[in-house]
CSV table of C-alpha atoms and ligand atoms in Angstrom, one decimal:
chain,number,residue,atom,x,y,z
A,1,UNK,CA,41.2,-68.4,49.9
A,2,UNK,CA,41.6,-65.1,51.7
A,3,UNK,CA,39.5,-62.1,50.9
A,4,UNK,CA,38.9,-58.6,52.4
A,5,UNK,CA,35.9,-57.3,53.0
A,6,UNK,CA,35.0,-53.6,53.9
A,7,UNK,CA,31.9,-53.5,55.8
A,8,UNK,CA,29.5,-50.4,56.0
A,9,UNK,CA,26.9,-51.4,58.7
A,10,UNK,CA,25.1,-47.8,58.7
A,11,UNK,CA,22.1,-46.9,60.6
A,12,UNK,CA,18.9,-48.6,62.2
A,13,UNK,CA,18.9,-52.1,61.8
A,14,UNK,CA,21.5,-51.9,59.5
A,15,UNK,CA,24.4,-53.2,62.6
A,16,UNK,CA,21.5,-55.8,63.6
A,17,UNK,CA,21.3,-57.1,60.6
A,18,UNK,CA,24.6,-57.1,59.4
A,19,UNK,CA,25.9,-59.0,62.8
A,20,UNK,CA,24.2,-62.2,61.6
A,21,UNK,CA,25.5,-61.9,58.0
A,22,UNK,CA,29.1,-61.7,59.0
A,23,UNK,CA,28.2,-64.8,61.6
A,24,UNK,CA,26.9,-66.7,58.9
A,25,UNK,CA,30.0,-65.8,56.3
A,26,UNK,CA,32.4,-66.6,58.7
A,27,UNK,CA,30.5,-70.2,59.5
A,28,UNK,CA,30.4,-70.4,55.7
A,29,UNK,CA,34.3,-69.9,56.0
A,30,UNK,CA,35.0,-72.1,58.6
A,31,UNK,CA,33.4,-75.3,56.6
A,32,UNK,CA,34.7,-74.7,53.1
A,33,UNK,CA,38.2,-73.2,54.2
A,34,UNK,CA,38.6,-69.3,53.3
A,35,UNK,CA,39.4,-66.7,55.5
A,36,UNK,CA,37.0,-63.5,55.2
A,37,UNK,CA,38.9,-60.5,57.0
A,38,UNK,CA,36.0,-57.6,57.8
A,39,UNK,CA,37.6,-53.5,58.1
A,40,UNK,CA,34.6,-51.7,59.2
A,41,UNK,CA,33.8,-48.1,58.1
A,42,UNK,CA,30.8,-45.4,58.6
A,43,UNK,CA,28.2,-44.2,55.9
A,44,UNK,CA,25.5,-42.7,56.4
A,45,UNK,CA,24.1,-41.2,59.3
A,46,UNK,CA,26.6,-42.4,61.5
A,47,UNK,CA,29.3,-41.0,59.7
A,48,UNK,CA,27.7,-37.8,59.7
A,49,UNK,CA,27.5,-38.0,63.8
A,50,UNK,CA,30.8,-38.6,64.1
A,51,UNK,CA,32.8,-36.9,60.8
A,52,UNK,CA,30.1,-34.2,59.7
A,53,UNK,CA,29.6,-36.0,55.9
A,54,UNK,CA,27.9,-39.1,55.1
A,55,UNK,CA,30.7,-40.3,53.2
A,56,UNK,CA,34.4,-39.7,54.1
A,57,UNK,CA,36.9,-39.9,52.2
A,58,UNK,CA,38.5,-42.8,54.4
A,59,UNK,CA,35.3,-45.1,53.9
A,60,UNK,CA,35.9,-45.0,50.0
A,61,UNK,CA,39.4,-45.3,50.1
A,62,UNK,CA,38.9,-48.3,52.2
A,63,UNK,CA,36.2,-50.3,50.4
A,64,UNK,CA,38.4,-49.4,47.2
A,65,UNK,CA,41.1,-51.6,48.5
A,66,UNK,CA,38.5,-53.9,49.3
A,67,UNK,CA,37.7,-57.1,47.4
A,68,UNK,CA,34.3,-56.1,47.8
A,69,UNK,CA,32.1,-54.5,50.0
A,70,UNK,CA,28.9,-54.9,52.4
A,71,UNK,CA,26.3,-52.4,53.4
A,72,UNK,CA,23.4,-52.3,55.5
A,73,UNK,CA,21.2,-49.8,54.9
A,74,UNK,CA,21.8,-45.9,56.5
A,75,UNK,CA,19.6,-43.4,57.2
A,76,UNK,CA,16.8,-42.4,59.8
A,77,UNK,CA,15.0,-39.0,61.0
A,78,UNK,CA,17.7,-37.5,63.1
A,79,UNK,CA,19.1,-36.5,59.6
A,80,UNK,CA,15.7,-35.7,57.8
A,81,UNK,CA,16.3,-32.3,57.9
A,82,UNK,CA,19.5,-31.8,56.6
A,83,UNK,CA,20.2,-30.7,52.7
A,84,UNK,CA,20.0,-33.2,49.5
A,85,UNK,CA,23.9,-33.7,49.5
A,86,UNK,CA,24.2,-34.1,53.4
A,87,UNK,CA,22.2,-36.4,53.9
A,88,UNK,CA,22.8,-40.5,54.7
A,89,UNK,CA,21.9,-41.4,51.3
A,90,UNK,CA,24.3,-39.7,49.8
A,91,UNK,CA,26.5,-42.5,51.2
A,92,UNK,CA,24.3,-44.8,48.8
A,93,UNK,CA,25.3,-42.9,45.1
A,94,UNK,CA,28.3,-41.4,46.4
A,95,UNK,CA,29.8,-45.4,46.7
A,96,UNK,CA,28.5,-46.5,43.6
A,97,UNK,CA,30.0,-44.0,41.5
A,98,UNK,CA,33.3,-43.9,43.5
A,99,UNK,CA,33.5,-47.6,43.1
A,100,UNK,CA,32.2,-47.5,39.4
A,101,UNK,CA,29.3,-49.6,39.7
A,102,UNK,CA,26.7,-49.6,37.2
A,103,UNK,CA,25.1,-52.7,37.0
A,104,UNK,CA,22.3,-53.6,39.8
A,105,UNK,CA,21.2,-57.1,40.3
A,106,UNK,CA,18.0,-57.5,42.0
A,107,UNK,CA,16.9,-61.2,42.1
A,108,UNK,CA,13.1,-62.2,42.8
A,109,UNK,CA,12.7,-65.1,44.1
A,110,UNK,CA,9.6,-66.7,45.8
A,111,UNK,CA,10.1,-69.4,48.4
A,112,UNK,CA,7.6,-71.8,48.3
A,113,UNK,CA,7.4,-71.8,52.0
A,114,UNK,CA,6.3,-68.4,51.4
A,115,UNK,CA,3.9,-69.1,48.7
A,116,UNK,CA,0.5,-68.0,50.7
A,117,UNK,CA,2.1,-64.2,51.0
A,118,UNK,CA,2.7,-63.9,47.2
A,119,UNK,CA,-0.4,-61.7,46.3
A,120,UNK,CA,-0.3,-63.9,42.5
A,121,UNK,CA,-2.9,-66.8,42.3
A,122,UNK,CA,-1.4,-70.1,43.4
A,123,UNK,CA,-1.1,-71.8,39.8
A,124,UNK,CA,0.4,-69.1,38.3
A,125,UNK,CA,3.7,-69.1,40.7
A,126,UNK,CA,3.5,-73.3,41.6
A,127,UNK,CA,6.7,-74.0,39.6
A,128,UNK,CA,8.8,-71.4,41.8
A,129,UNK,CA,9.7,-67.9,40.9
A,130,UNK,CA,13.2,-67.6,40.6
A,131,UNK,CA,14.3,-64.1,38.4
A,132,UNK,CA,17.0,-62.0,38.2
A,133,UNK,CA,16.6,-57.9,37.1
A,134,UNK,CA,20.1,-56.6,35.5
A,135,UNK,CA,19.3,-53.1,35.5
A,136,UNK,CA,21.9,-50.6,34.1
A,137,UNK,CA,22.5,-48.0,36.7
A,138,UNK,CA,24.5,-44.5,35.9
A,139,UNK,CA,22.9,-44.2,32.5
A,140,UNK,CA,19.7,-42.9,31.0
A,141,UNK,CA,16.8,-40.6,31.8
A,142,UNK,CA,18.2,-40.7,35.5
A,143,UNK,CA,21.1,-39.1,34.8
A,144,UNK,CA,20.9,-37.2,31.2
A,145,UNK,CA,20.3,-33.6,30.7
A,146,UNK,CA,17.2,-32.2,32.4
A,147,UNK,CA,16.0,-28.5,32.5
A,148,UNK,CA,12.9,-26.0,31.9
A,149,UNK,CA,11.9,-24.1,29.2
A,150,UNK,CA,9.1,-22.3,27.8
A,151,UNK,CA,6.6,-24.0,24.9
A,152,UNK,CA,3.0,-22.6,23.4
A,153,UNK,CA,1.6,-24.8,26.0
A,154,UNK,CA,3.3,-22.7,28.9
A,155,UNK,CA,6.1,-24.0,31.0
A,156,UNK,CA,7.5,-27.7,30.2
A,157,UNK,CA,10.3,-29.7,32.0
A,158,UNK,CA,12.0,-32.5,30.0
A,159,UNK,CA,14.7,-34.9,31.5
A,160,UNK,CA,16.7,-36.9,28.4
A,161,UNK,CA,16.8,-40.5,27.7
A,162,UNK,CA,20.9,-41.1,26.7
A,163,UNK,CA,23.0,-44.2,26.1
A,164,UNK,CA,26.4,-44.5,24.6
A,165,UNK,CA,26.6,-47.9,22.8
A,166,UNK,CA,29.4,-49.0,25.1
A,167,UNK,CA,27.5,-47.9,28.0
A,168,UNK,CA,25.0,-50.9,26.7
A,169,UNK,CA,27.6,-53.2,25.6
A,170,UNK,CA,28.7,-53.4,29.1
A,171,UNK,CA,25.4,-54.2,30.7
A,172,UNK,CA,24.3,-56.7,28.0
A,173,UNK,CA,27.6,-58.4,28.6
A,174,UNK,CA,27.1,-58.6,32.5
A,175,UNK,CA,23.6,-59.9,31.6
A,176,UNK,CA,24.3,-62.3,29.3
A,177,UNK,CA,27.2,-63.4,32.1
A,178,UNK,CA,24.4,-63.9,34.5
A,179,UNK,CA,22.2,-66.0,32.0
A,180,UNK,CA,25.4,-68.0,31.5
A,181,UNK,CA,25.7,-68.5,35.8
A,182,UNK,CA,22.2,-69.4,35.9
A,183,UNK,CA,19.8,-70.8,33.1
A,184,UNK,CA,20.9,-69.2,30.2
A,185,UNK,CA,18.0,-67.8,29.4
A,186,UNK,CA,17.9,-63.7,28.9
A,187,UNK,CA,15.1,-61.7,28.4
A,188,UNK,CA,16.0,-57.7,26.8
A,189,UNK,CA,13.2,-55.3,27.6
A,190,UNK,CA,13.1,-51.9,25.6
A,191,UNK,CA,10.9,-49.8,23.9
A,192,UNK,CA,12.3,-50.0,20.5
A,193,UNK,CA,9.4,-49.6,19.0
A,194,UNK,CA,9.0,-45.7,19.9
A,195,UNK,CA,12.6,-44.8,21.6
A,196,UNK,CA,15.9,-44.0,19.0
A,197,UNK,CA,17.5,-44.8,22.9
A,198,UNK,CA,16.0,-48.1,22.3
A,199,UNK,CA,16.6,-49.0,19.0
A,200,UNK,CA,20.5,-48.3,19.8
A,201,UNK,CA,19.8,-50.6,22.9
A,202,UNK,CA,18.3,-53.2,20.7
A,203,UNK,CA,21.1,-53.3,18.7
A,204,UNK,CA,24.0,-53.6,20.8
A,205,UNK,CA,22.0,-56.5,22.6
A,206,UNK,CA,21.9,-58.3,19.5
A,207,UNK,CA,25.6,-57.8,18.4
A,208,UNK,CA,26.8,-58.9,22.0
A,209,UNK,CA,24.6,-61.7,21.7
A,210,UNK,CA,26.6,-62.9,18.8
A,211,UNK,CA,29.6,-63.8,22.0
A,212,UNK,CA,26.7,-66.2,23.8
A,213,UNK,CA,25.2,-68.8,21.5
A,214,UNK,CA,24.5,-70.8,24.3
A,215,UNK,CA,22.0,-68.0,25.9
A,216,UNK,CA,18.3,-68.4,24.2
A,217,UNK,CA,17.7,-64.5,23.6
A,218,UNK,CA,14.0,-63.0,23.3
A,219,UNK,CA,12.8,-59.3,23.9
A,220,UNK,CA,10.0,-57.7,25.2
A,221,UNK,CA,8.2,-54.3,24.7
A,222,UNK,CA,8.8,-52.9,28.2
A,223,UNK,CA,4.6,-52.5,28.6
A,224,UNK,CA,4.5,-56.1,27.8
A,225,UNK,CA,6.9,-57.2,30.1
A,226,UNK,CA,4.8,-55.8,33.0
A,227,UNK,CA,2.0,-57.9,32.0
A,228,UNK,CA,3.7,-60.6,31.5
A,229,UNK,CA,6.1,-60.7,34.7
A,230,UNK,CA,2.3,-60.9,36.1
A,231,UNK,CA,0.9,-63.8,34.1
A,232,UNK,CA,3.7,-66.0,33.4
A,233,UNK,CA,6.6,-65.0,36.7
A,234,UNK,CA,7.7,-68.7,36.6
A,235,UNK,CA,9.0,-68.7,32.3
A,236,UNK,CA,11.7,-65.7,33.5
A,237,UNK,CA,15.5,-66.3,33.8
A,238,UNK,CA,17.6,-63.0,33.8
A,239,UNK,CA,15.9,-59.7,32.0
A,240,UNK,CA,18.6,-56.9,31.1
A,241,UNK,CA,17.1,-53.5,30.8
A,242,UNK,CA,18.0,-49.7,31.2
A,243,UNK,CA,17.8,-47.8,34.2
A,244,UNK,CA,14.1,-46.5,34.3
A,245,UNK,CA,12.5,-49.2,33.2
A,246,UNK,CA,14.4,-51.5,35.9
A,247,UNK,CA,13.7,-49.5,38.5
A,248,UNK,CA,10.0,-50.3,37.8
A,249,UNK,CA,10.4,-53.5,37.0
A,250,UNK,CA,12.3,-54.9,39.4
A,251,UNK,CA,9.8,-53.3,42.1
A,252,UNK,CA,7.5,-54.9,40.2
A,253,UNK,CA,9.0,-58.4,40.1
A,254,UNK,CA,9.7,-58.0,44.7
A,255,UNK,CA,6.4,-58.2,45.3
A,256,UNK,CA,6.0,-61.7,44.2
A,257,UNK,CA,8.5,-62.4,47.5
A,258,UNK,CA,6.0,-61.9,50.5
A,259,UNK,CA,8.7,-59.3,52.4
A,260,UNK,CA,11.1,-56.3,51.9
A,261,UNK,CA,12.7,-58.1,54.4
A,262,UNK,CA,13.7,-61.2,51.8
A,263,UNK,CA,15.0,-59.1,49.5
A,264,UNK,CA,19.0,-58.8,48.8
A,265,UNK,CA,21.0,-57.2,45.7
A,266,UNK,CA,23.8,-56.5,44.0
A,267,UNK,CA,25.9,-53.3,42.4
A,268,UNK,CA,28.8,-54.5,39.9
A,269,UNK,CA,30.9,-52.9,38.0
A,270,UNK,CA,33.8,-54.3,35.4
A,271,UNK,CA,36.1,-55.8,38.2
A,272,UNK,CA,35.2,-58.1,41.0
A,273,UNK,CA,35.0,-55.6,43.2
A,274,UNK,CA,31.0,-55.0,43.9
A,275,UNK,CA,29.0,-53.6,46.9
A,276,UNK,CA,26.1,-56.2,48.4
A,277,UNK,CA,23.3,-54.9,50.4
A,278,UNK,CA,19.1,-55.8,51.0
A,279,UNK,CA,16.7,-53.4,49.3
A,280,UNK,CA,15.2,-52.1,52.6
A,281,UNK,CA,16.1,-49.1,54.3
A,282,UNK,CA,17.3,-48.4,57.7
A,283,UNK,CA,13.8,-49.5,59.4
A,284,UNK,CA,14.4,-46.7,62.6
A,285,UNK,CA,10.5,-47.8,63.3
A,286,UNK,CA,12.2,-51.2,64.2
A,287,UNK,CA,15.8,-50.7,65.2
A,288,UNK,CA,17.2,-52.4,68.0
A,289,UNK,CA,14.3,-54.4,68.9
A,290,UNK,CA,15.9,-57.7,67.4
A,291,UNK,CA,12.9,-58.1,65.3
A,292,UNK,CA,14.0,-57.4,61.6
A,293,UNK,CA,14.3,-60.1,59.4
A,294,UNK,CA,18.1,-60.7,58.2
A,295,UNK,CA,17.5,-62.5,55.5
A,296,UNK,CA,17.9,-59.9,52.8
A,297,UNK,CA,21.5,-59.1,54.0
A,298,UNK,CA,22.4,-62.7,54.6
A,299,UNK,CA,21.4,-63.1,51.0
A,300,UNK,CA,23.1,-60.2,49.8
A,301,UNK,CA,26.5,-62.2,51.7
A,302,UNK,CA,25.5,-65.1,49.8
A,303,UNK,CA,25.7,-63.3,46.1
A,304,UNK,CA,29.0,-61.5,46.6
A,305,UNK,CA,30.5,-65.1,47.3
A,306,UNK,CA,29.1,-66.1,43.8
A,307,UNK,CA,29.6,-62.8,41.6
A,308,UNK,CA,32.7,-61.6,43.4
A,309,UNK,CA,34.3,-64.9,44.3
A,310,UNK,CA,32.7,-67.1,42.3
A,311,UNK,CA,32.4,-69.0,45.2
A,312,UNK,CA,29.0,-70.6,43.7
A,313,UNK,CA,28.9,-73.2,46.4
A,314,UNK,CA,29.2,-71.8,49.0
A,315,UNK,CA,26.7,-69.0,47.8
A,316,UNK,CA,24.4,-72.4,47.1
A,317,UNK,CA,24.9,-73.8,50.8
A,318,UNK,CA,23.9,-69.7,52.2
A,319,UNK,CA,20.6,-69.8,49.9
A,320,UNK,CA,19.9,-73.8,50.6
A,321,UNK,CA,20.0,-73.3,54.7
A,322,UNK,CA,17.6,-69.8,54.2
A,323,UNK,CA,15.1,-72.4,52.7
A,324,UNK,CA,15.3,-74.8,55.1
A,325,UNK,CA,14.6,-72.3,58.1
A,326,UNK,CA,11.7,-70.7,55.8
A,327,UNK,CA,10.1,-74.9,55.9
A,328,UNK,CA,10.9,-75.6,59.3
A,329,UNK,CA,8.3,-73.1,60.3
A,330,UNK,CA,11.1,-70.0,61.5
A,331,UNK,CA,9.7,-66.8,60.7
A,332,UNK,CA,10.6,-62.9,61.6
A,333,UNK,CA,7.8,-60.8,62.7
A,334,UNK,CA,7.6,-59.6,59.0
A,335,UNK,CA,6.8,-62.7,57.2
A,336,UNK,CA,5.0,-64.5,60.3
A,337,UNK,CA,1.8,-66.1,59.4
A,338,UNK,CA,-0.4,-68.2,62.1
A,339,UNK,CA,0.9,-71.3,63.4
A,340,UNK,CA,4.5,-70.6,62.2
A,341,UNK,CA,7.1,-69.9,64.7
A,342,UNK,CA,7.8,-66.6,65.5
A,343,UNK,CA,12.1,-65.8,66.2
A,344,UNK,CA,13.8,-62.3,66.2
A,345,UNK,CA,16.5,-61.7,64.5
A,346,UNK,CA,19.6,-63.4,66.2
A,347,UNK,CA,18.0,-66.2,66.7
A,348,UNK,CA,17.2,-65.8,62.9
A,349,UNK,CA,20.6,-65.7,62.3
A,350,UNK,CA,21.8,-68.9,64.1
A,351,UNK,CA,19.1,-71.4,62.8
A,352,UNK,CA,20.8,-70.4,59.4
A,353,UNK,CA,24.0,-71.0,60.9
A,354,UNK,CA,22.6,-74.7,62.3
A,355,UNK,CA,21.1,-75.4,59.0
A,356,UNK,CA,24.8,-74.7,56.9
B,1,LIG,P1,12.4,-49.1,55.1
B,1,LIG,O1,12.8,-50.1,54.0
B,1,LIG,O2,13.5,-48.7,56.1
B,1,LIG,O3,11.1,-49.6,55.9
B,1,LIG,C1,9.8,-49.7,55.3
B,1,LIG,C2,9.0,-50.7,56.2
B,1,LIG,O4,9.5,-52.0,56.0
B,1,LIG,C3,9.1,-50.3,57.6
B,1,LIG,O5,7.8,-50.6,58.2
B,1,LIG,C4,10.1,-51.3,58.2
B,1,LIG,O6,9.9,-51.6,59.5
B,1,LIG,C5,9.9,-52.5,57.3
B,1,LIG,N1,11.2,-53.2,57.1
B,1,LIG,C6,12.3,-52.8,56.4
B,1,LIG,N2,13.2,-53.7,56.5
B,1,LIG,C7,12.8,-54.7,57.2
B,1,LIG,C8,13.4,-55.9,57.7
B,1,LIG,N3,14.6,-56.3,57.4
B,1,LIG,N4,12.7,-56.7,58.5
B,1,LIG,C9,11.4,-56.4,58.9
B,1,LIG,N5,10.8,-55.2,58.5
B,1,LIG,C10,11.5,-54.4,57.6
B,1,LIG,O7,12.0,-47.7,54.3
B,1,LIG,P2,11.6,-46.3,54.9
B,1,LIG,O8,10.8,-46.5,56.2
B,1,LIG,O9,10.9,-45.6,53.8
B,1,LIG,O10,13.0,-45.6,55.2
B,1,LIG,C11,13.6,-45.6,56.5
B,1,LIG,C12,15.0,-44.9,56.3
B,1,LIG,O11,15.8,-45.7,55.4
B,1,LIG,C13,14.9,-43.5,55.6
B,1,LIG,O12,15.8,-42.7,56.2
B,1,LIG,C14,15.3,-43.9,54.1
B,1,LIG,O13,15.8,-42.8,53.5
B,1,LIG,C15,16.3,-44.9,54.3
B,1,LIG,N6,16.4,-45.9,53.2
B,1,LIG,C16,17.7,-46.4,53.0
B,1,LIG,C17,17.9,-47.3,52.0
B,1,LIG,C18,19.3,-47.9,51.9
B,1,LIG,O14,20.1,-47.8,52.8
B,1,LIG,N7,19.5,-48.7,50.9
B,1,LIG,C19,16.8,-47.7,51.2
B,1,LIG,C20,15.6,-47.2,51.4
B,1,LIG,C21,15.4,-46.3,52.4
């Protein structure tokens, strides 16, 4: 099969890291038979060197008429100074609403050649921590009204919690989706039992659920679900939640991973088309040193093969040869522990390649 990527390598380590993902997709192609063609475009703070904005008009008209699209990561201190809308972020929102992506998949997932750098007690992560956060991402408190006014306490500031029912629909569909690609278990966090936002949420959850009998349902007050992501990480599948309470918990759920380093995701939206990048910013303290881990972005590669292509294969063979590096001994400076052996990030890059 043929499909077109567009590729936004950014700033920082963002090229570095990117290099080795495109090496390994295109090894990837080479044994199972597709044909990945890469157009590559600037966001970020390169695209504000060269075209004065952080994202051009050309680089969303091109990963529009992508299948789907890469990033690394952008930003750095040469453009610190500049504005709120100038800036390289802007690259980061500016996609994601252009492309109409509003679902965020973050997965957690501890290697157990990584086990000593999970800061949990051994026992509680022994059977492997593998979860997925489907956080809802244009909706809610983030993006509701917000203002000022004056109260008998003096000056308050309130920012709304809002969700249009088919605004949950479509995120409870994508998560129950996900369940169905992986163990069909789901997990709904809310707060239903103080929030009207959540009792709404509650209930389109349930009434979508009615599509997937296969997926075993529960729920969990968003409180409890911290503690519990804590005390029993291994008993998670896929939790679907709104957009405040993801960003918290899938913060939450990363640190059970040893590294920012490990860490890839996901934005989707109702098509195919999605954008795939790691969760770590532009690293400028580390860029062009060949010491940052790839990982994150090669894993990032490895889920847009199985939720844009559904590819799931292939996706498996990217994720299989990332553990087998991780229990040989390789490790990046960032994830290095004595007596392991220390490689930069090319190097990085090709004993995944090997390991394919
Ligand atoms: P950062 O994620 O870039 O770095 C935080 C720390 O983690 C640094 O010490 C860095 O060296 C380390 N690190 C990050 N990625 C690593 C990797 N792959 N391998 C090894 N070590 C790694 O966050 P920051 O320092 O707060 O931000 C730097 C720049 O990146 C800022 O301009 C920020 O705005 C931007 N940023 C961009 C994104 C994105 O593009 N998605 C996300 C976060 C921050």
């Amino acid at each position: 099969m043929n499909f077109k990527i567009a590729v936004v390598a950014g700033d920082g380590i963002g090229p570095e890291v990117m290099e080795e993902n495109i090496k390994v997709l295109n090894a990837v192609g080479e044994k199972f038979g597709h044909k990945f063609e890469y157009e590559y475009v600037l966001g970020g703070g390169c695209a504000i060197d060269k075209y004065g904005e952080p994202l051009p008009q050309h680089t969303i008209d091109v990963c529009k008429a992508s299948d789907s699209v890469l990033l690394g990561a952008v930003g750095g201190w040469q453009w610190d100074t500049l504005p709120g809308d100038k800036r390289p972020e802007k690259a980061l929102l500016g996609l994601r609403g252009a492309l109409g992506l509003y679902a965020n998949l973050r997965p957690a997932t501890l290697h157990q050649a990584l086990a000593g750098a999970c800061p949990l007690k051994p026992e509680l992560v022994a059977d492997g921590v593998d979860i997925m956060v489907v956080r809802e991402l244009t909706g809610g408190m983030y993006f509701g009204e917000k203002g000022r006014k004056m109260t008998d306490m003096g000056e308050a500031a309130y920012d709304v919690e809002i969700y249009a029912k088919e605004e949950v629909r479509r995120i409870a569909k994508r998560g129950f989706e996900i369940a169905m690609q992986r163990n069909k278990h789901l997990t709904n966090v809310d707060k239903q039992n103080v929030l009207e936002s959540s009792r709404l949420w509650r209930s389109v959850v349930l009434d979508v659920a009615k599509d997937y009998p296969e997926v075993e349902l529960d729920h969990l007050y968003v409180d409890n679900a911290s503690m519990q992501l804590i005390m029993r990480p291994t008993t998670f599948d896929v939790i679907v939640t709104s957009n405040i309470f993801g960003d918290i918990l899938s913060d939450e759920a990363s640190q059970m991973t040893g590294s920012i380093g490990m860490l890839p995701s996901a934005s989707l939206g109702d098509g195919k088309l999605g954008m795939y990048e790691p969760v770590h910013g532009s690293a400028p303290d580390i860029a062009g040193k060949d010491i940052a881990n790839p990982i994150a972005t090669i894993l990032s590669g490895a889920m847009m093969l199985k939720y844009s292509f559904k590819l799931d294969e292939e996706a498996k063979a990217i994720e299989d040869a990332v553990t087998k590096v991780l229990e040989q001994g390789y490790r990046t400076a960032d994830i290095y522990s004595e007596g392991m052996k220390k490689v930069g990030t090319k190097e990085m890059g090709r004993l995944i390649r090997e390991n394919l």
